[in-house]
Coordinates of C-alpha atoms and ligand atoms in Angstrom, one line a residue:
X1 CA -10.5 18.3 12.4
X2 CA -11.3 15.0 14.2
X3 CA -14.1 13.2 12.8
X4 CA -15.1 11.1 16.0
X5 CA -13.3 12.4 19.1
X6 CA -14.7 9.9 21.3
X7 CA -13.0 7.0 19.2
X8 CA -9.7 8.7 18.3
X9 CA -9.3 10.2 21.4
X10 CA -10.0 7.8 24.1
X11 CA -7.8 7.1 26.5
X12 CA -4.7 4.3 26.6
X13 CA -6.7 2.1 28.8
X14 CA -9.9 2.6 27.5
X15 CA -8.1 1.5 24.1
X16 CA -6.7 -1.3 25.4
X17 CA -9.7 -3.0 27.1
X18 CA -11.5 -2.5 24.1
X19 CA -8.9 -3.7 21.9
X20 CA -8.7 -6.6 24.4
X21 CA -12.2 -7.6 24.1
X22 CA -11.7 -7.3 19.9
X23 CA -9.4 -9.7 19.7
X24 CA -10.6 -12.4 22.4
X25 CA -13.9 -12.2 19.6
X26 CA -11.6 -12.3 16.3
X27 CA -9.7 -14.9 17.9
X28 CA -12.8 -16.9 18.2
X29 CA -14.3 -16.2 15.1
X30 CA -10.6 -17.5 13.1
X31 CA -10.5 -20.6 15.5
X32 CA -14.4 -21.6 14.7
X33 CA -14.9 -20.6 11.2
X34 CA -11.4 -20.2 9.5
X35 CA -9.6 -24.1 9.3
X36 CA -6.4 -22.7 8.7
X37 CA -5.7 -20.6 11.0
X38 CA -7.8 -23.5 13.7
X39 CA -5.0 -25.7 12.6
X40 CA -2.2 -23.3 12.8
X41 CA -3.4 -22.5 16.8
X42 CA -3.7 -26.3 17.3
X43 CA -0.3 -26.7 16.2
X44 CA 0.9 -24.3 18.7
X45 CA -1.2 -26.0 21.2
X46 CA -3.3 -22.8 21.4
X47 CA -6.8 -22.8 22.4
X48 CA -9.1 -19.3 21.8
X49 CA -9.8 -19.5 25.8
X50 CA -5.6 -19.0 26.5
X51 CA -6.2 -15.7 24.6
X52 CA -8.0 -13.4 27.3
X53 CA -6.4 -9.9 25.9
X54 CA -3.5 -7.8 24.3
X55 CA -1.2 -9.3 26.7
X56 CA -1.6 -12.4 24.5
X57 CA -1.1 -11.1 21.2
X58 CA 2.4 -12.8 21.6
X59 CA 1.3 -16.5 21.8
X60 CA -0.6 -16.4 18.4
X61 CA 0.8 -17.4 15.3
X62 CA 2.2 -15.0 12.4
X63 CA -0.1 -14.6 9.3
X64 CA 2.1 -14.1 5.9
X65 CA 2.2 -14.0 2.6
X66 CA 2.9 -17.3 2.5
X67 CA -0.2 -18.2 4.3
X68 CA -2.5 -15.8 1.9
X69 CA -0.9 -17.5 -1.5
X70 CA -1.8 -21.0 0.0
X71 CA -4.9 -20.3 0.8
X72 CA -5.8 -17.9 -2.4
X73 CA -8.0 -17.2 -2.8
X74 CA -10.9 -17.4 -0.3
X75 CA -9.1 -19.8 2.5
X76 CA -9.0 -17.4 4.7
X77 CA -12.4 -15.8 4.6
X78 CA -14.6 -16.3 7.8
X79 CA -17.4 -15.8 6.2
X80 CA -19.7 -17.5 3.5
X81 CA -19.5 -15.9 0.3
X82 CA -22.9 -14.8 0.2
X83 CA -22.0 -12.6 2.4
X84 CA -19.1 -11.1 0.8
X85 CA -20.1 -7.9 -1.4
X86 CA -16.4 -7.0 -3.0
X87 CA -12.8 -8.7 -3.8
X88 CA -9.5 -6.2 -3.9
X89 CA -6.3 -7.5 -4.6
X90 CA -2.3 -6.3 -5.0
X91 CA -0.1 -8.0 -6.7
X92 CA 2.6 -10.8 -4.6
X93 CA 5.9 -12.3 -5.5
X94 CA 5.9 -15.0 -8.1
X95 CA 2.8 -16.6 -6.4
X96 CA -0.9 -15.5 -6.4
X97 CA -1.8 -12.0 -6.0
X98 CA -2.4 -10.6 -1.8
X99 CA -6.5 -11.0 -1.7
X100 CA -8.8 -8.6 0.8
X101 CA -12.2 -9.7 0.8
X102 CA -14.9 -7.5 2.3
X103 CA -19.0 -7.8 3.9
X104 CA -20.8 -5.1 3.8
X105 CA -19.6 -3.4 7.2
X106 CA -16.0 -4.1 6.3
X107 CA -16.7 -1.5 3.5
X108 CA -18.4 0.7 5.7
X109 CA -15.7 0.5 8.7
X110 CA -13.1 0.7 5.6
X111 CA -14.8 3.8 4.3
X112 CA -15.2 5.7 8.0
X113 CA -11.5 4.9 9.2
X114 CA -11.0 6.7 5.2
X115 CA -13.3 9.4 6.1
X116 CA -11.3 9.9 9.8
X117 CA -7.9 10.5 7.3
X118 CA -9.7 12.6 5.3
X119 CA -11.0 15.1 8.4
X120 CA -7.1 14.5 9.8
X121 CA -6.6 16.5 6.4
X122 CA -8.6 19.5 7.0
X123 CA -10.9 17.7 4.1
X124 CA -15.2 18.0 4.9
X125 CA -18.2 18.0 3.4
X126 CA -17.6 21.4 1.8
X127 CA -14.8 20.0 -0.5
X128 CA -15.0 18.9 -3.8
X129 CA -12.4 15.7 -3.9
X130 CA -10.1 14.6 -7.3
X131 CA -9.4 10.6 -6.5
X132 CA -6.8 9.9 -8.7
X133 CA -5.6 6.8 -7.8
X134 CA -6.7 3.9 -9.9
X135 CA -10.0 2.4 -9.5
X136 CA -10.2 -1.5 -9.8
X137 CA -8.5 -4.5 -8.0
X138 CA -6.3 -1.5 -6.4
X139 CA -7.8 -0.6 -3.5
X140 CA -6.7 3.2 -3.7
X141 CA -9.2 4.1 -6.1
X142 CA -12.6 3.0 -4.7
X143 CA -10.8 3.3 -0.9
X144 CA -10.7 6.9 -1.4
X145 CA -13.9 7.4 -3.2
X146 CA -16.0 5.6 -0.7
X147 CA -14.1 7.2 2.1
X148 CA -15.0 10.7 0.8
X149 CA -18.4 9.7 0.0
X150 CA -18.6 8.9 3.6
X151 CA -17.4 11.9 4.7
X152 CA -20.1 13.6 2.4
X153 CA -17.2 15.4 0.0
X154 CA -18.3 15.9 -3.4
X155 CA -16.3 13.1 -5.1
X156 CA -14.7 13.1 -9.5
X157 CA -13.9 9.9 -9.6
X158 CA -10.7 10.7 -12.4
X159 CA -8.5 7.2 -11.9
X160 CA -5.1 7.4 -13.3
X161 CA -3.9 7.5 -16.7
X162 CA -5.1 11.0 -18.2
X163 CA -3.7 13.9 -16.8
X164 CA -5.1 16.6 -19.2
X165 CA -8.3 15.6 -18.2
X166 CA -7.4 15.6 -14.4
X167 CA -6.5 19.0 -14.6
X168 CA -9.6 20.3 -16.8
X169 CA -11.9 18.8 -14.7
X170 CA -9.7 20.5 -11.8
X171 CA -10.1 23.6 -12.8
X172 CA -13.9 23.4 -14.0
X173 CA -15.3 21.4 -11.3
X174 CA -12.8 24.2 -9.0
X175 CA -11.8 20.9 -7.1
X176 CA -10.2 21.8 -3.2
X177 CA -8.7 18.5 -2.7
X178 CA -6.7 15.6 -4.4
X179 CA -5.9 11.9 -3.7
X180 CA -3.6 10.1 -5.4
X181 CA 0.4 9.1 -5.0
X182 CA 2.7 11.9 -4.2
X183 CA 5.0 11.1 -6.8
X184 CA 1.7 11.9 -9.4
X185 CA 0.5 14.9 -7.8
X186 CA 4.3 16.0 -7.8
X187 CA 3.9 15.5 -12.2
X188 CA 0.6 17.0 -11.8
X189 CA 2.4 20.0 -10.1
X190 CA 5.0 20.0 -13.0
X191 CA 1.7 20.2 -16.1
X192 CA 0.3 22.7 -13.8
X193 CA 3.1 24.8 -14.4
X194 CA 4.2 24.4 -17.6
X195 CA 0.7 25.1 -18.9
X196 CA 0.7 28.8 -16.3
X197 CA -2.5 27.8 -14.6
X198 CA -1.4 27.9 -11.4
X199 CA -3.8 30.8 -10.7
X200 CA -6.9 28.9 -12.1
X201 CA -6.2 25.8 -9.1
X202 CA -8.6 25.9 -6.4
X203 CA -6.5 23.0 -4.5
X204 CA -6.3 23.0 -0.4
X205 CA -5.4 19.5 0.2
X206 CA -3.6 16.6 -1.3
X207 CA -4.0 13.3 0.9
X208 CA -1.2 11.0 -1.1
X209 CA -0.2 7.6 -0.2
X210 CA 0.4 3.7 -1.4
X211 CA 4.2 4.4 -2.0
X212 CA 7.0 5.9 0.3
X213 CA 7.6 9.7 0.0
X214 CA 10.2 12.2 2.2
X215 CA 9.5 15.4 3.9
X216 CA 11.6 17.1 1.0
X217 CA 8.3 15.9 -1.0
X218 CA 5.9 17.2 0.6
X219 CA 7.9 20.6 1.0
X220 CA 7.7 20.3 -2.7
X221 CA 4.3 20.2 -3.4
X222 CA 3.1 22.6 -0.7
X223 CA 5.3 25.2 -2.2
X224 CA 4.8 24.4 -5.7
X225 CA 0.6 24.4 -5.3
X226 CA 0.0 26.2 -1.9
X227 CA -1.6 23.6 -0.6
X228 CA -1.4 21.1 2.7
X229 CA -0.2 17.5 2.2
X230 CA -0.9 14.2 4.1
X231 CA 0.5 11.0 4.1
X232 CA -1.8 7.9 3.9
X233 CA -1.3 3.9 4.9
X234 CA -2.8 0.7 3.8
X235 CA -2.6 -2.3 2.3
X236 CA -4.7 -4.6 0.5
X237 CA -4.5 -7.3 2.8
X238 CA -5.7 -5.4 6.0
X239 CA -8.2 -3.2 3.8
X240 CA -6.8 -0.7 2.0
X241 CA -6.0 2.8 2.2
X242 CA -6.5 4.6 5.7
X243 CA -5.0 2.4 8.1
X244 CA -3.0 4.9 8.9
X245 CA -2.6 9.2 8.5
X246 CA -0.7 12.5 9.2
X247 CA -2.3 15.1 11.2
X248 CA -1.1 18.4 10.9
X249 CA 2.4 17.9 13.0
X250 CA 3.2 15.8 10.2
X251 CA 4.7 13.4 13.8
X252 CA 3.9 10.2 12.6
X253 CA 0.2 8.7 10.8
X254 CA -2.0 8.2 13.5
X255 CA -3.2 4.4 13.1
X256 CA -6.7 3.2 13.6
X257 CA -5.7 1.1 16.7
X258 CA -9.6 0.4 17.1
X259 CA -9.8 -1.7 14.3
X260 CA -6.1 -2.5 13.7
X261 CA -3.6 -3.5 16.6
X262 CA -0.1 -2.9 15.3
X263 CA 3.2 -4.2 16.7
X264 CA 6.8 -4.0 15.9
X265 CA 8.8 -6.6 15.6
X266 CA 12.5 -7.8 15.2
X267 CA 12.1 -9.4 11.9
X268 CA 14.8 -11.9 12.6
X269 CA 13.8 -12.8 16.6
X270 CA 10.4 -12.4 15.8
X271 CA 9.8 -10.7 18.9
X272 CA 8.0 -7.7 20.1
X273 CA 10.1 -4.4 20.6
X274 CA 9.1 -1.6 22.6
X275 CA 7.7 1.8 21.6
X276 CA 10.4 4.1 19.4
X277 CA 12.3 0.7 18.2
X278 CA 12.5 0.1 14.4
X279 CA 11.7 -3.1 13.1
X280 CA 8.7 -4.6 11.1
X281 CA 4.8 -3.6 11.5
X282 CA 3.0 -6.4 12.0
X283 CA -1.0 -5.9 12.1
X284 CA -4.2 -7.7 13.4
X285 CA -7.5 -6.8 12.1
X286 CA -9.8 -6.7 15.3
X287 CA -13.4 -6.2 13.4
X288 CA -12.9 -7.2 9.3
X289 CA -15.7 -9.5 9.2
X290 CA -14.5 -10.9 5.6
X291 CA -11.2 -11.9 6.3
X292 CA -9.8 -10.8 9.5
X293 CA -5.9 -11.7 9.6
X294 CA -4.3 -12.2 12.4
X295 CA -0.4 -10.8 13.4
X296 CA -0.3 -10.3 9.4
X297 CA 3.8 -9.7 8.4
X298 CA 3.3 -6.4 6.5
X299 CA 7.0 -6.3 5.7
X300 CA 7.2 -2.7 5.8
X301 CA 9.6 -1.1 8.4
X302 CA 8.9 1.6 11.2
X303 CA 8.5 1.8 14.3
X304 CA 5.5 3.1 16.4
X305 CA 5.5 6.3 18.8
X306 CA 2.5 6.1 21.3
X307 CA 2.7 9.2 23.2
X308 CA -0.4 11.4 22.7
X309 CA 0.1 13.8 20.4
X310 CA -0.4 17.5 20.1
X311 CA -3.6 17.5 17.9
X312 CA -5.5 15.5 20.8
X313 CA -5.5 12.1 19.6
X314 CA -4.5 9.3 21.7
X315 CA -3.8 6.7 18.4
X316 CA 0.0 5.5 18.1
X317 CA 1.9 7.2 15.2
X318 CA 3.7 5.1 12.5
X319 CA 6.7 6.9 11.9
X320 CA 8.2 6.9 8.3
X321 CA 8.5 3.7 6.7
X322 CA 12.9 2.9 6.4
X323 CA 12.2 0.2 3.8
X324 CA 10.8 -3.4 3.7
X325 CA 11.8 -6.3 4.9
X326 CA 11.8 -7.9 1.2
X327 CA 12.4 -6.7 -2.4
X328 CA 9.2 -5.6 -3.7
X329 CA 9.2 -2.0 -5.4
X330 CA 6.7 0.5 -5.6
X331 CA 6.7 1.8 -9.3
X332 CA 4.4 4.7 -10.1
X333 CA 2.5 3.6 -7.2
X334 CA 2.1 -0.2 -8.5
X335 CA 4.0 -3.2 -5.9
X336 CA 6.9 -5.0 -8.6
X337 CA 8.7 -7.6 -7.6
X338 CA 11.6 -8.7 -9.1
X339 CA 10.5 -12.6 -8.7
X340 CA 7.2 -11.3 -11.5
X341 CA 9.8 -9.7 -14.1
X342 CA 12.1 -13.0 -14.3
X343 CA 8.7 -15.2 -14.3
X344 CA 7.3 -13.1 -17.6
X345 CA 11.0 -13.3 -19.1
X346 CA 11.4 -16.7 -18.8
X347 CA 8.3 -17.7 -20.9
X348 CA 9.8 -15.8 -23.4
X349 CA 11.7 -17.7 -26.1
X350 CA 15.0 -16.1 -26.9
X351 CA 15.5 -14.1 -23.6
X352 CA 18.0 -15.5 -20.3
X353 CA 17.6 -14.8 -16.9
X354 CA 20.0 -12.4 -17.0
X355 CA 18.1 -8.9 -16.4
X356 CA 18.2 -5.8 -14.5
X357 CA 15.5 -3.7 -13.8
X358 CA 16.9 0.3 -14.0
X359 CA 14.2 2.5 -11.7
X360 CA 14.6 6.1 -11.8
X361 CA 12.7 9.1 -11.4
X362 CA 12.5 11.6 -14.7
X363 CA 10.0 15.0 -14.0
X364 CA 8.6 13.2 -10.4
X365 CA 7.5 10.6 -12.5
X366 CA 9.2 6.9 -12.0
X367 CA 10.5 5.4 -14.7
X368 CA 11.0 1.6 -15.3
X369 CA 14.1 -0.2 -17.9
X370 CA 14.3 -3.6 -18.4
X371 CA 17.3 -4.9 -19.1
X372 CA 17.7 -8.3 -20.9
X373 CA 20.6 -10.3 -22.1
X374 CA 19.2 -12.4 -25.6
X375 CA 19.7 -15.4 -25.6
X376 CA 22.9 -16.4 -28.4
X377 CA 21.1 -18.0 -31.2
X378 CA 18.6 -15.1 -30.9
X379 CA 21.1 -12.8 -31.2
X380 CA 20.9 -11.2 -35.0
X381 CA 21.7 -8.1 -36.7
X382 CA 18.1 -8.2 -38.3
X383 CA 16.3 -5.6 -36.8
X384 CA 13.1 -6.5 -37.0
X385 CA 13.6 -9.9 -35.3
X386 CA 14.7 -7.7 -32.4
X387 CA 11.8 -5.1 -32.6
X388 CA 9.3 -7.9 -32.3
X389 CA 11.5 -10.0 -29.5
X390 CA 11.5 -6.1 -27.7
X391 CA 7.6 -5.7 -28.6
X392 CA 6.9 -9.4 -26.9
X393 CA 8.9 -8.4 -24.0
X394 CA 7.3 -4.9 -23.3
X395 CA 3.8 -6.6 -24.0
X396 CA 4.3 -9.9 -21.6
X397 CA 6.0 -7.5 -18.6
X398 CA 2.7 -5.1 -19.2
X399 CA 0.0 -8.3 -18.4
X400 CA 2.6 -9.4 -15.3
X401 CA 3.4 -6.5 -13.4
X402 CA 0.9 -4.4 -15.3
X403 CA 3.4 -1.2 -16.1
X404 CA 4.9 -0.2 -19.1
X405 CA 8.5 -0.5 -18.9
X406 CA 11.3 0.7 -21.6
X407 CA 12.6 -2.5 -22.6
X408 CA 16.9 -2.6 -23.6
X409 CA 17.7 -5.7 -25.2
X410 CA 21.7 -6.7 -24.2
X411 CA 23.5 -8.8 -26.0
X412 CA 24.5 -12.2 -24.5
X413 CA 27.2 -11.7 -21.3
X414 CA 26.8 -8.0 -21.9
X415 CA 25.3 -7.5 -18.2
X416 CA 27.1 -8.4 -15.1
X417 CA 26.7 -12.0 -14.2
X418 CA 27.6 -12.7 -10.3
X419 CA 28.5 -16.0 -8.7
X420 CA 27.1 -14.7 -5.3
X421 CA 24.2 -12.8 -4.8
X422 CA 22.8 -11.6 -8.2
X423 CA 21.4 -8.1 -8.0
X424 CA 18.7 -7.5 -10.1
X425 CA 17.7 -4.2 -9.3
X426 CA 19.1 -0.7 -9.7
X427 CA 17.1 2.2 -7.4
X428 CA 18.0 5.4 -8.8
X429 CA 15.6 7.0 -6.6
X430 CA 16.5 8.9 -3.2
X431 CA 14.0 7.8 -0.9
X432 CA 13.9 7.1 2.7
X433 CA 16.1 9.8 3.5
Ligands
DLL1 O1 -1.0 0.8 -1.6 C1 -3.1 0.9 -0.4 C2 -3.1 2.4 -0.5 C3 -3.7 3.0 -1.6 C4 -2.5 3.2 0.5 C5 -3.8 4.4 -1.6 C6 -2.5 4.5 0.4 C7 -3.1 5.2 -0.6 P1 -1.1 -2.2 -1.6 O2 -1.1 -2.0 -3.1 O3 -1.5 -3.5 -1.1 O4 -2.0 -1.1 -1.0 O5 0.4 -1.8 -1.2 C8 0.7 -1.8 0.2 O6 2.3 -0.1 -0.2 O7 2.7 -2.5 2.5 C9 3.6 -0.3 1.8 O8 4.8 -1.0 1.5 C10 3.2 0.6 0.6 N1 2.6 1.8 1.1 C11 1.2 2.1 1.1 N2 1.0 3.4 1.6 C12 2.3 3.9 1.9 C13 2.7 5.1 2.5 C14 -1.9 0.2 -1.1 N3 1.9 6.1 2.8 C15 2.1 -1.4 0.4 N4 4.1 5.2 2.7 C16 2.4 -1.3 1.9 C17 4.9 4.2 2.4 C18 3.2 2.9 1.6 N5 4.5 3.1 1.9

């Protein structure tokens, strides 16, 4: 079902010019109220008058991480805070967390491009909506609630973190759709069916996203609960979920090219690529009020289809994501990077920077081991000296990356140590096949 056919549907041209007119205003608004990015245009000797459309996007500077952990956390906002209603954030490398502040309309824009995802799913007001993603900082939680509240969906706000409940107040509250990552609902399936109340589910829809899934997946959990799947985009730093989604040819997520103008580039030449080339997505926000970013480096890699597809809409698809341009993993839906787990280790006394992080995937649920070579005057036969040394690790790794991980202490030189390229990371799981 399409939830606004005059916006999703509009022609190329009609797209463009408006796109064109977004970002000659966003453009304006970064060069007059953000200093940053007014410096990092003069610097390119780039007034707001040479941008007079698309055409341009080329000439203006790249936003990054980088750029978001110098300026963390407000630098970037374009706004005064009084008029900033909320704050979500993601975790980054060893720096400050990836900020997206919001004004009121960047909620309400946030929560109709969710509700558009949401009709792309089949999902209305009729349906009565699990959101099991987690509500706080995240942005999947209270994305996906406001979204559906938007839409007019009868919303349980479950979180994560309790699937017995979950599944009681599935089956009580007879809920017809769920949100939360595909790799959960695929766990969900598994409870489902070990407890034999499969015949007790009301489920239609599952709209899962904030972590890469295959087509094998979805086959998965379509056959497992008889229900339709979509995939859903979006990161914190753009908005949040429902950037981007599957309609039901499953060709692509449909991006909101209204409100986001996406381009692929070679992450190496920096250029853009045409249509159907892979490289990285970068995105600019053309109405976030809070803090629009402009060409921001979303390090995840795709490439863009922008023929008009069979369900009617006209919005370019973002084929499945190959992988990132950097090393961050997505753990049970959470963004790890590497950088975070050797930061918490080193404040330890007694542990090396010798580690390696084991990721796996045990009953669809990812699993995290960290590995850690003890330091040689640490290293005792006492057991309880190494129970609490284990204890400190598992508790400092929970505040940094905030996951519990199954912590293996190694004893010294007893993991791999490389005098090239040390690799710290061991992906058990088969994704982006
Ligand atoms: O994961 C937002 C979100 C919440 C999306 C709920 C969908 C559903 P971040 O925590 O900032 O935001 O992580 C963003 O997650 O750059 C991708 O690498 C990855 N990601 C998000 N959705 C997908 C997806 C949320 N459907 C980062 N497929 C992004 C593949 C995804 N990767």
């Amino acid at each position: 079902m399409i939830w606004n056919e005059t916006k999703e549907c509009m022609s190329r041209d009609e797209l463009a010019s408006l796109q064109s007119a977004r970002l000659v205003k966003v453009v304006n608004k970064v060069y007059h109220n953000v200093e940053y990015y007014r410096k990092k245009m003069q610097e390119l000797g780039l007034e707001p008058g040479d941008i007079k459309g698309i055409e341009d996007i080329e000439k203006l500077p790249f936003t990054t991480y980088e750029d978001l952990n110098k300026t963390y956390p407000f630098g970037l906002a374009a706004v005064p805070t009084s008029e900033l209603v909320r704050v979500h954030a993601s975790s980054g490398t060893t720096g400050k967390p990836k900020i997206g502040v919001y004004t009121r309309r960047d909620i309400e824009v946030w929560s109709e491009c969710v509700a558009r995802c949401l009709s792309m799913a089949g999902i209305t007001r009729d349906d009565i909506i699990q959101v099991g993603y987690g509500y706080g900082l995240f942005t999947g939680g209270l994305g996906a609630h406001y979204g559906a509240e938007y839409l007019g969906a009868l919303v349980l706000p479950m979180s994560t973190g309790n699937t017995q409940k979950l599944l009681d107040m599935m089956i009580d509250c007879k809920a017809t759709a769920i949100a939360c990552t595909p790799s959960y609902l695929l766990h969900v399936a598994e409870d489902i069916e070990k407890l034999g109340v499969l015949d007790k589910i009301k489920l239609k829809t599952a709209i899962c996203g904030a972590e890469p899934w295959t087509d094998e997946m979805r086959d998965q959990m379509e056959k497992r609960l008889n229900i339709k799947a979509h995939d859903i985009y979006g990161l914190t730093e753009i908005c949040g979920p429902g950037v981007a989604c599957d309609c039901e040819y499953h060709k692509g997520l449909h991006i909101w090219e209204d409100h986001f103008l996406p381009e692929i580039i070679d992450p190496a030449t920096h250029k853009d690529l045409p249509a159907g080339s892979d490289g990285e997505l970068v995105i600019t926000n053309l109405t976030k009020e809070g803090m629009p970013l402009i060409r921001y480096r979303t390090k995840d890699l795709t490439s863009l289809e922008i023929d008009k597809c069979e369900c009617g809409r006209t919005m370019a698809r973002i084929q499945r994501f190959k992988g990132r341009t950097d090393d961050m993993l997505i753990i049970r839906g959470v963004n790890v990077f590497p950088s975070q787990v050797e930061a918490a280790l080193l404040n330890i006394d007694g542990t090396t920077p010798h580690y390696m992080l084991v990721v796996d995937r045990v009953d669809n649920t990812d699993t995290l081991e960290v590995q850690v070579e003890i330091a040689e005057k640490f290293f005792t036969d006492e057991v309880r000296g190494l129970e609490k040394l284990s204890n400190e690790i598992h508790n400092k790794l929970k505040s940094a990356i905030g996951l519990n991980a199954k912590v293996k202490l190694v004893e010294p030189n007893g993991l791999v140590h490389s005098d090239g390229k040390t690799k710290h990371v061991i992906d058990k799981r088969k994704l982006y096949s």
